[in-house]
Amino acid sequence: MPVLELADTTKLTGRPQELLSGFEKGMGFAPNVLKVMANSPAALEAFLSAREALSKGALDAQMIAAIGVTVAEIYSCEYLLAARVAMAAKAGMTEDEIKLARQQSSSDKKKDVGLSFVRNIVVRHADLPKDDIGELKAAGYTDGEIVELIANTSFNMMAYYLIQVAAPEIDFPKVATAFPV
């Protein structure tokens, strides 16, 4: 049972309703975590606006999805993992790519270095070794892409914290966490 109530999303207006409708069209439904977030239209708008803005950045949809899967698995959060695995599949990631992302890894060298950086942000609370940035740049990341790695990681951390506090019922196909840190 959720700790925070699911808001009646039919009562949303303006930009929050527009953003939620866009999400629903893409995923086919409004997930419980967004219904909880809709208790604060300002928070919902901030969250979905950030998602929309980051989707237009330099990182491709599969890397953004891989970051979400990585963060969810690190936190061993079943709701977030179920949501991010569903979104990764929707972004065109294969089962093998998703499995690697769950292990903070990728067969693509640049993405592998990026996911290792994401892992370090989460696990080390952003207290990173100085050579992390050098490794990212050597792998081909620009300063802008590095900022987007951080922004996408933070975006998923926000979702995680809300899920942990609100405890919404999982409304995506369930995925058991398998690779806890």
mmCIF file with all atom_site columns, C-alpha atoms in Angstrom:
data_model
loop_
_atom_site.group_PDB
_atom_site.id
_atom_site.type_symbol
_atom_site.label_atom_id
_atom_site.label_alt_id
_atom_site.label_comp_id
_atom_site.label_asym_id
_atom_site.label_entity_id
_atom_site.label_seq_id
_atom_site.pdbx_PDB_ins_code
_atom_site.Cartn_x
_atom_site.Cartn_y
_atom_site.Cartn_z
_atom_site.occupancy
_atom_site.B_iso_or_equiv
_atom_site.pdbx_formal_charge
_atom_site.auth_seq_id
_atom_site.auth_comp_id
_atom_site.auth_asym_id
_atom_site.auth_atom_id
_atom_site.pdbx_PDB_model_num
ATOM 1   C CA . MET A 1 1   ? 0.000  0.000  0.000   1.00 0.00 ? 1   MET A CA 1
ATOM 2   C CA . PRO A 1 2   ? 1.428  3.396  -0.916  1.00 0.00 ? 2   PRO A CA 1
ATOM 3   C CA . VAL A 1 3   ? 2.489  5.697  1.905   1.00 0.00 ? 3   VAL A CA 1
ATOM 4   C CA . LEU A 1 4   ? 1.555  8.742  -0.185  1.00 0.00 ? 4   LEU A CA 1
ATOM 5   C CA . GLU A 1 5   ? -1.716 8.803  -2.080  1.00 0.00 ? 5   GLU A CA 1
ATOM 6   C CA . LEU A 1 6   ? -2.037 8.587  -5.841  1.00 0.00 ? 6   LEU A CA 1
ATOM 7   C CA . ALA A 1 7   ? -3.342 11.934 -7.077  1.00 0.00 ? 7   ALA A CA 1
ATOM 8   C CA . ASP A 1 8   ? -6.318 12.208 -9.392  1.00 0.00 ? 8   ASP A CA 1
ATOM 9   C CA . THR A 1 9   ? -4.418 13.145 -12.539 1.00 0.00 ? 9   THR A CA 1
ATOM 10  C CA . THR A 1 10  ? -7.643 14.129 -14.320 1.00 0.00 ? 10  THR A CA 1
ATOM 11  C CA . LYS A 1 11  ? -7.609 17.276 -12.168 1.00 0.00 ? 11  LYS A CA 1
ATOM 12  C CA . LEU A 1 12  ? -4.250 18.445 -13.537 1.00 0.00 ? 12  LEU A CA 1
ATOM 13  C CA . THR A 1 13  ? -4.244 21.483 -15.805 1.00 0.00 ? 13  THR A CA 1
ATOM 14  C CA . GLY A 1 14  ? -1.742 23.452 -17.848 1.00 0.00 ? 14  GLY A CA 1
ATOM 15  C CA . ARG A 1 15  ? 1.837  22.355 -18.348 1.00 0.00 ? 15  ARG A CA 1
ATOM 16  C CA . PRO A 1 16  ? 1.761  19.462 -15.817 1.00 0.00 ? 16  PRO A CA 1
ATOM 17  C CA . GLN A 1 17  ? -1.231 17.920 -17.650 1.00 0.00 ? 17  GLN A CA 1
ATOM 18  C CA . GLU A 1 18  ? 0.423  18.481 -21.034 1.00 0.00 ? 18  GLU A CA 1
ATOM 19  C CA . LEU A 1 19  ? 3.642  16.792 -19.892 1.00 0.00 ? 19  LEU A CA 1
ATOM 20  C CA . LEU A 1 20  ? 1.826  13.874 -18.269 1.00 0.00 ? 20  LEU A CA 1
ATOM 21  C CA . SER A 1 21  ? -0.304 13.366 -21.390 1.00 0.00 ? 21  SER A CA 1
ATOM 22  C CA . GLY A 1 22  ? 2.854  13.263 -23.483 1.00 0.00 ? 22  GLY A CA 1
ATOM 23  C CA . PHE A 1 23  ? 4.349  10.660 -21.168 1.00 0.00 ? 23  PHE A CA 1
ATOM 24  C CA . GLU A 1 24  ? 1.139  8.585  -21.289 1.00 0.00 ? 24  GLU A CA 1
ATOM 25  C CA . LYS A 1 25  ? 1.183  8.627  -25.095 1.00 0.00 ? 25  LYS A CA 1
ATOM 26  C CA . GLY A 1 26  ? 4.751  7.326  -25.111 1.00 0.00 ? 26  GLY A CA 1
ATOM 27  C CA . MET A 1 27  ? 4.365  4.652  -22.422 1.00 0.00 ? 27  MET A CA 1
ATOM 28  C CA . GLY A 1 28  ? 0.671  3.897  -22.766 1.00 0.00 ? 28  GLY A CA 1
ATOM 29  C CA . PHE A 1 29  ? -0.232 4.798  -19.165 1.00 0.00 ? 29  PHE A CA 1
ATOM 30  C CA . ALA A 1 30  ? 0.589  7.122  -16.273 1.00 0.00 ? 30  ALA A CA 1
ATOM 31  C CA . PRO A 1 31  ? 2.716  5.169  -13.780 1.00 0.00 ? 31  PRO A CA 1
ATOM 32  C CA . ASN A 1 32  ? 1.944  5.253  -10.076 1.00 0.00 ? 32  ASN A CA 1
ATOM 33  C CA . VAL A 1 33  ? 5.154  7.131  -9.301  1.00 0.00 ? 33  VAL A CA 1
ATOM 34  C CA . LEU A 1 34  ? 3.957  10.005 -11.505 1.00 0.00 ? 34  LEU A CA 1
ATOM 35  C CA . LYS A 1 35  ? 0.516  9.869  -9.897  1.00 0.00 ? 35  LYS A CA 1
ATOM 36  C CA . VAL A 1 36  ? 2.191  10.281 -6.510  1.00 0.00 ? 36  VAL A CA 1
ATOM 37  C CA . MET A 1 37  ? 4.289  13.116 -7.899  1.00 0.00 ? 37  MET A CA 1
ATOM 38  C CA . ALA A 1 38  ? 1.113  14.743 -9.253  1.00 0.00 ? 38  ALA A CA 1
ATOM 39  C CA . ASN A 1 39  ? 0.187  15.596 -5.649  1.00 0.00 ? 39  ASN A CA 1
ATOM 40  C CA . SER A 1 40  ? 2.509  18.521 -6.360  1.00 0.00 ? 40  SER A CA 1
ATOM 41  C CA . PRO A 1 41  ? 1.896  19.780 -9.902  1.00 0.00 ? 41  PRO A CA 1
ATOM 42  C CA . ALA A 1 42  ? 5.084  21.848 -9.539  1.00 0.00 ? 42  ALA A CA 1
ATOM 43  C CA . ALA A 1 43  ? 7.167  18.739 -8.735  1.00 0.00 ? 43  ALA A CA 1
ATOM 44  C CA . LEU A 1 44  ? 5.533  16.783 -11.571 1.00 0.00 ? 44  LEU A CA 1
ATOM 45  C CA . GLU A 1 45  ? 6.219  19.615 -14.002 1.00 0.00 ? 45  GLU A CA 1
ATOM 46  C CA . ALA A 1 46  ? 9.840  19.918 -12.853 1.00 0.00 ? 46  ALA A CA 1
ATOM 47  C CA . PHE A 1 47  ? 10.400 16.157 -13.160 1.00 0.00 ? 47  PHE A CA 1
ATOM 48  C CA . LEU A 1 48  ? 8.772  15.712 -16.564 1.00 0.00 ? 48  LEU A CA 1
ATOM 49  C CA . SER A 1 49  ? 10.292 18.928 -17.923 1.00 0.00 ? 49  SER A CA 1
ATOM 50  C CA . ALA A 1 50  ? 13.736 17.675 -16.904 1.00 0.00 ? 50  ALA A CA 1
ATOM 51  C CA . ARG A 1 51  ? 13.020 14.345 -18.592 1.00 0.00 ? 51  ARG A CA 1
ATOM 52  C CA . GLU A 1 52  ? 11.915 16.116 -21.765 1.00 0.00 ? 52  GLU A CA 1
ATOM 53  C CA . ALA A 1 53  ? 14.931 18.457 -21.785 1.00 0.00 ? 53  ALA A CA 1
ATOM 54  C CA . LEU A 1 54  ? 17.435 15.655 -21.170 1.00 0.00 ? 54  LEU A CA 1
ATOM 55  C CA . SER A 1 55  ? 15.904 13.614 -24.005 1.00 0.00 ? 55  SER A CA 1
ATOM 56  C CA . LYS A 1 56  ? 16.960 16.427 -26.358 1.00 0.00 ? 56  LYS A CA 1
ATOM 57  C CA . GLY A 1 57  ? 20.562 16.446 -25.142 1.00 0.00 ? 57  GLY A CA 1
ATOM 58  C CA . ALA A 1 58  ? 23.704 14.899 -26.568 1.00 0.00 ? 58  ALA A CA 1
ATOM 59  C CA . LEU A 1 59  ? 23.230 11.450 -24.988 1.00 0.00 ? 59  LEU A CA 1
ATOM 60  C CA . ASP A 1 60  ? 21.149 9.037  -27.040 1.00 0.00 ? 60  ASP A CA 1
ATOM 61  C CA . ALA A 1 61  ? 17.945 7.426  -25.763 1.00 0.00 ? 61  ALA A CA 1
ATOM 62  C CA . GLN A 1 62  ? 19.675 4.109  -25.124 1.00 0.00 ? 62  GLN A CA 1
ATOM 63  C CA . MET A 1 63  ? 22.389 5.707  -22.974 1.00 0.00 ? 63  MET A CA 1
ATOM 64  C CA . ILE A 1 64  ? 19.779 7.649  -21.015 1.00 0.00 ? 64  ILE A CA 1
ATOM 65  C CA . ALA A 1 65  ? 17.874 4.385  -20.491 1.00 0.00 ? 65  ALA A CA 1
ATOM 66  C CA . ALA A 1 66  ? 21.066 2.536  -19.517 1.00 0.00 ? 66  ALA A CA 1
ATOM 67  C CA . ILE A 1 67  ? 21.778 5.192  -16.881 1.00 0.00 ? 67  ILE A CA 1
ATOM 68  C CA . GLY A 1 68  ? 18.310 4.621  -15.432 1.00 0.00 ? 68  GLY A CA 1
ATOM 69  C CA . VAL A 1 69  ? 18.788 0.856  -15.345 1.00 0.00 ? 69  VAL A CA 1
ATOM 70  C CA . THR A 1 70  ? 22.216 1.264  -13.745 1.00 0.00 ? 70  THR A CA 1
ATOM 71  C CA . VAL A 1 71  ? 20.950 3.591  -11.008 1.00 0.00 ? 71  VAL A CA 1
ATOM 72  C CA . ALA A 1 72  ? 17.934 1.375  -10.291 1.00 0.00 ? 72  ALA A CA 1
ATOM 73  C CA . GLU A 1 73  ? 20.059 -1.742 -9.970  1.00 0.00 ? 73  GLU A CA 1
ATOM 74  C CA . ILE A 1 74  ? 22.634 -0.044 -7.745  1.00 0.00 ? 74  ILE A CA 1
ATOM 75  C CA . TYR A 1 75  ? 19.847 1.002  -5.383  1.00 0.00 ? 75  TYR A CA 1
ATOM 76  C CA . SER A 1 76  ? 18.186 -2.450 -5.642  1.00 0.00 ? 76  SER A CA 1
ATOM 77  C CA . CYS A 1 77  ? 14.882 -0.635 -6.164  1.00 0.00 ? 77  CYS A CA 1
ATOM 78  C CA . GLU A 1 78  ? 12.319 -2.992 -7.678  1.00 0.00 ? 78  GLU A CA 1
ATOM 79  C CA . TYR A 1 79  ? 9.906  -0.245 -8.769  1.00 0.00 ? 79  TYR A CA 1
ATOM 80  C CA . LEU A 1 80  ? 12.581 1.899  -10.398 1.00 0.00 ? 80  LEU A CA 1
ATOM 81  C CA . LEU A 1 81  ? 14.220 -1.134 -11.998 1.00 0.00 ? 81  LEU A CA 1
ATOM 82  C CA . ALA A 1 82  ? 10.916 -2.352 -13.437 1.00 0.00 ? 82  ALA A CA 1
ATOM 83  C CA . ALA A 1 83  ? 10.207 1.121  -14.826 1.00 0.00 ? 83  ALA A CA 1
ATOM 84  C CA . ARG A 1 84  ? 13.694 1.636  -16.241 1.00 0.00 ? 84  ARG A CA 1
ATOM 85  C CA . VAL A 1 85  ? 13.884 -1.837 -17.817 1.00 0.00 ? 85  VAL A CA 1
ATOM 86  C CA . ALA A 1 86  ? 10.528 -1.192 -19.529 1.00 0.00 ? 86  ALA A CA 1
ATOM 87  C CA . MET A 1 87  ? 11.782 2.172  -20.760 1.00 0.00 ? 87  MET A CA 1
ATOM 88  C CA . ALA A 1 88  ? 15.082 0.654  -21.911 1.00 0.00 ? 88  ALA A CA 1
ATOM 89  C CA . ALA A 1 89  ? 13.206 -1.909 -24.004 1.00 0.00 ? 89  ALA A CA 1
ATOM 90  C CA . LYS A 1 90  ? 11.067 0.907  -25.419 1.00 0.00 ? 90  LYS A CA 1
ATOM 91  C CA . ALA A 1 91  ? 14.296 2.774  -26.299 1.00 0.00 ? 91  ALA A CA 1
ATOM 92  C CA . GLY A 1 92  ? 15.400 -0.257 -28.330 1.00 0.00 ? 92  GLY A CA 1
ATOM 93  C CA . MET A 1 93  ? 17.903 -1.832 -25.957 1.00 0.00 ? 93  MET A CA 1
ATOM 94  C CA . THR A 1 94  ? 18.281 -5.589 -26.302 1.00 0.00 ? 94  THR A CA 1
ATOM 95  C CA . GLU A 1 95  ? 17.973 -7.961 -23.337 1.00 0.00 ? 95  GLU A CA 1
ATOM 96  C CA . ASP A 1 96  ? 21.763 -8.373 -23.373 1.00 0.00 ? 96  ASP A CA 1
ATOM 97  C CA . GLU A 1 97  ? 22.304 -4.590 -23.334 1.00 0.00 ? 97  GLU A CA 1
ATOM 98  C CA . ILE A 1 98  ? 19.864 -4.250 -20.443 1.00 0.00 ? 98  ILE A CA 1
ATOM 99  C CA . LYS A 1 99  ? 21.617 -7.049 -18.536 1.00 0.00 ? 99  LYS A CA 1
ATOM 100 C CA . LEU A 1 100 ? 24.960 -5.299 -19.019 1.00 0.00 ? 100 LEU A CA 1
ATOM 101 C CA . ALA A 1 101 ? 23.495 -1.957 -17.891 1.00 0.00 ? 101 ALA A CA 1
ATOM 102 C CA . ARG A 1 102 ? 22.259 -3.710 -14.745 1.00 0.00 ? 102 ARG A CA 1
ATOM 103 C CA . GLN A 1 103 ? 25.921 -4.575 -14.153 1.00 0.00 ? 103 GLN A CA 1
ATOM 104 C CA . GLN A 1 104 ? 26.960 -0.948 -14.792 1.00 0.00 ? 104 GLN A CA 1
ATOM 105 C CA . SER A 1 105 ? 28.568 -2.029 -18.042 1.00 0.00 ? 105 SER A CA 1
ATOM 106 C CA . SER A 1 106 ? 28.189 -1.921 -21.821 1.00 0.00 ? 106 SER A CA 1
ATOM 107 C CA . SER A 1 107 ? 29.766 -3.663 -24.805 1.00 0.00 ? 107 SER A CA 1
ATOM 108 C CA . ASP A 1 108 ? 30.263 -0.159 -26.274 1.00 0.00 ? 108 ASP A CA 1
ATOM 109 C CA . LYS A 1 109 ? 33.522 1.221  -24.807 1.00 0.00 ? 109 LYS A CA 1
ATOM 110 C CA . LYS A 1 110 ? 32.308 4.824  -24.515 1.00 0.00 ? 110 LYS A CA 1
ATOM 111 C CA . LYS A 1 111 ? 29.039 3.792  -22.849 1.00 0.00 ? 111 LYS A CA 1
ATOM 112 C CA . ASP A 1 112 ? 30.928 1.400  -20.571 1.00 0.00 ? 112 ASP A CA 1
ATOM 113 C CA . VAL A 1 113 ? 33.127 4.233  -19.282 1.00 0.00 ? 113 VAL A CA 1
ATOM 114 C CA . GLY A 1 114 ? 30.031 6.425  -18.888 1.00 0.00 ? 114 GLY A CA 1
ATOM 115 C CA . LEU A 1 115 ? 28.156 3.805  -16.858 1.00 0.00 ? 115 LEU A CA 1
ATOM 116 C CA . SER A 1 116 ? 31.198 3.254  -14.657 1.00 0.00 ? 116 SER A CA 1
ATOM 117 C CA . PHE A 1 117 ? 31.169 7.014  -13.988 1.00 0.00 ? 117 PHE A CA 1
ATOM 118 C CA . VAL A 1 118 ? 27.443 6.859  -13.167 1.00 0.00 ? 118 VAL A CA 1
ATOM 119 C CA . ARG A 1 119 ? 28.123 4.015  -10.740 1.00 0.00 ? 119 ARG A CA 1
ATOM 120 C CA . ASN A 1 120 ? 30.839 6.058  -9.050  1.00 0.00 ? 120 ASN A CA 1
ATOM 121 C CA . ILE A 1 121 ? 28.528 9.065  -8.718  1.00 0.00 ? 121 ILE A CA 1
ATOM 122 C CA . VAL A 1 122 ? 25.929 6.951  -6.913  1.00 0.00 ? 122 VAL A CA 1
ATOM 123 C CA . VAL A 1 123 ? 28.142 4.658  -4.865  1.00 0.00 ? 123 VAL A CA 1
ATOM 124 C CA . ARG A 1 124 ? 30.761 7.267  -3.918  1.00 0.00 ? 124 ARG A CA 1
ATOM 125 C CA . HIS A 1 125 ? 28.236 10.091 -3.486  1.00 0.00 ? 125 HIS A CA 1
ATOM 126 C CA . ALA A 1 126 ? 30.070 12.025 -6.233  1.00 0.00 ? 126 ALA A CA 1
ATOM 127 C CA . ASP A 1 127 ? 33.372 11.902 -4.308  1.00 0.00 ? 127 ASP A CA 1
ATOM 128 C CA . LEU A 1 128 ? 35.156 10.787 -7.448  1.00 0.00 ? 128 LEU A CA 1
ATOM 129 C CA . PRO A 1 129 ? 38.769 9.966  -8.197  1.00 0.00 ? 129 PRO A CA 1
ATOM 130 C CA . LYS A 1 130 ? 40.343 12.737 -10.282 1.00 0.00 ? 130 LYS A CA 1
ATOM 131 C CA . ASP A 1 131 ? 41.078 10.312 -13.106 1.00 0.00 ? 131 ASP A CA 1
ATOM 132 C CA . ASP A 1 132 ? 37.343 9.625  -13.681 1.00 0.00 ? 132 ASP A CA 1
ATOM 133 C CA . ILE A 1 133 ? 36.994 12.790 -15.772 1.00 0.00 ? 133 ILE A CA 1
ATOM 134 C CA . GLY A 1 134 ? 40.192 11.966 -17.655 1.00 0.00 ? 134 GLY A CA 1
ATOM 135 C CA . GLU A 1 135 ? 38.824 8.504  -18.466 1.00 0.00 ? 135 GLU A CA 1
ATOM 136 C CA . LEU A 1 136 ? 35.567 10.020 -19.701 1.00 0.00 ? 136 LEU A CA 1
ATOM 137 C CA . LYS A 1 137 ? 37.390 12.487 -21.936 1.00 0.00 ? 137 LYS A CA 1
ATOM 138 C CA . ALA A 1 138 ? 39.710 9.750  -23.238 1.00 0.00 ? 138 ALA A CA 1
ATOM 139 C CA . ALA A 1 139 ? 36.596 7.722  -24.138 1.00 0.00 ? 139 ALA A CA 1
ATOM 140 C CA . GLY A 1 140 ? 35.293 10.673 -26.165 1.00 0.00 ? 140 GLY A CA 1
ATOM 141 C CA . TYR A 1 141 ? 32.934 12.436 -23.760 1.00 0.00 ? 141 TYR A CA 1
ATOM 142 C CA . THR A 1 142 ? 32.663 16.204 -24.049 1.00 0.00 ? 142 THR A CA 1
ATOM 143 C CA . ASP A 1 143 ? 32.175 18.433 -21.026 1.00 0.00 ? 143 ASP A CA 1
ATOM 144 C CA . GLY A 1 144 ? 28.516 18.801 -22.036 1.00 0.00 ? 144 GLY A CA 1
ATOM 145 C CA . GLU A 1 145 ? 28.030 15.033 -22.194 1.00 0.00 ? 145 GLU A CA 1
ATOM 146 C CA . ILE A 1 146 ? 29.657 14.672 -18.775 1.00 0.00 ? 146 ILE A CA 1
ATOM 147 C CA . VAL A 1 147 ? 27.198 17.209 -17.379 1.00 0.00 ? 147 VAL A CA 1
ATOM 148 C CA . GLU A 1 148 ? 24.371 15.184 -18.962 1.00 0.00 ? 148 GLU A CA 1
ATOM 149 C CA . LEU A 1 149 ? 25.670 11.969 -17.373 1.00 0.00 ? 149 LEU A CA 1
ATOM 150 C CA . ILE A 1 150 ? 25.448 13.733 -14.010 1.00 0.00 ? 150 ILE A CA 1
ATOM 151 C CA . ALA A 1 151 ? 22.032 15.259 -14.783 1.00 0.00 ? 151 ALA A CA 1
ATOM 152 C CA . ASN A 1 152 ? 20.545 11.934 -15.900 1.00 0.00 ? 152 ASN A CA 1
ATOM 153 C CA . THR A 1 153 ? 21.970 10.218 -12.828 1.00 0.00 ? 153 THR A CA 1
ATOM 154 C CA . SER A 1 154 ? 20.461 12.891 -10.577 1.00 0.00 ? 154 SER A CA 1
ATOM 155 C CA . PHE A 1 155 ? 17.123 12.597 -12.383 1.00 0.00 ? 155 PHE A CA 1
ATOM 156 C CA . ASN A 1 156 ? 16.992 8.879  -11.588 1.00 0.00 ? 156 ASN A CA 1
ATOM 157 C CA . MET A 1 157 ? 18.086 9.491  -8.005  1.00 0.00 ? 157 MET A CA 1
ATOM 158 C CA . MET A 1 158 ? 15.151 11.874 -7.549  1.00 0.00 ? 158 MET A CA 1
ATOM 159 C CA . ALA A 1 159 ? 12.777 9.179  -8.795  1.00 0.00 ? 159 ALA A CA 1
ATOM 160 C CA . TYR A 1 160 ? 14.400 6.656  -6.449  1.00 0.00 ? 160 TYR A CA 1
ATOM 161 C CA . TYR A 1 161 ? 13.975 8.872  -3.389  1.00 0.00 ? 161 TYR A CA 1
ATOM 162 C CA . LEU A 1 162 ? 10.324 9.539  -4.155  1.00 0.00 ? 162 LEU A CA 1
ATOM 163 C CA . ILE A 1 163 ? 9.696  5.826  -4.690  1.00 0.00 ? 163 ILE A CA 1
ATOM 164 C CA . GLN A 1 164 ? 11.429 4.951  -1.412  1.00 0.00 ? 164 GLN A CA 1
ATOM 165 C CA . VAL A 1 165 ? 9.342  7.444  0.553   1.00 0.00 ? 165 VAL A CA 1
ATOM 166 C CA . ALA A 1 166 ? 6.008  6.998  -1.250  1.00 0.00 ? 166 ALA A CA 1
ATOM 167 C CA . ALA A 1 167 ? 6.144  3.206  -1.746  1.00 0.00 ? 167 ALA A CA 1
ATOM 168 C CA . PRO A 1 168 ? 3.873  3.108  -4.817  1.00 0.00 ? 168 PRO A CA 1
ATOM 169 C CA . GLU A 1 169 ? 2.649  -0.250 -6.071  1.00 0.00 ? 169 GLU A CA 1
ATOM 170 C CA . ILE A 1 170 ? 4.742  -1.504 -8.989  1.00 0.00 ? 170 ILE A CA 1
ATOM 171 C CA . ASP A 1 171 ? 2.736  -1.038 -12.168 1.00 0.00 ? 171 ASP A CA 1
ATOM 172 C CA . PHE A 1 172 ? 5.371  -2.158 -14.680 1.00 0.00 ? 172 PHE A CA 1
ATOM 173 C CA . PRO A 1 173 ? 6.294  -5.777 -15.426 1.00 0.00 ? 173 PRO A CA 1
ATOM 174 C CA . LYS A 1 174 ? 8.228  -6.823 -12.325 1.00 0.00 ? 174 LYS A CA 1
ATOM 175 C CA . VAL A 1 175 ? 11.979 -7.346 -12.523 1.00 0.00 ? 175 VAL A CA 1
ATOM 176 C CA . ALA A 1 176 ? 13.860 -8.819 -9.579  1.00 0.00 ? 176 ALA A CA 1
ATOM 177 C CA . THR A 1 177 ? 17.019 -6.992 -8.613  1.00 0.00 ? 177 THR A CA 1
ATOM 178 C CA . ALA A 1 178 ? 19.905 -9.303 -9.290  1.00 0.00 ? 178 ALA A CA 1
ATOM 179 C CA . PHE A 1 179 ? 23.133 -7.357 -9.018  1.00 0.00 ? 179 PHE A CA 1
ATOM 180 C CA . PRO A 1 180 ? 23.087 -5.373 -5.753  1.00 0.00 ? 180 PRO A CA 1
ATOM 181 C CA . VAL A 1 181 ? 26.226 -3.438 -4.952  1.00 0.00 ? 181 VAL A CA 1
#
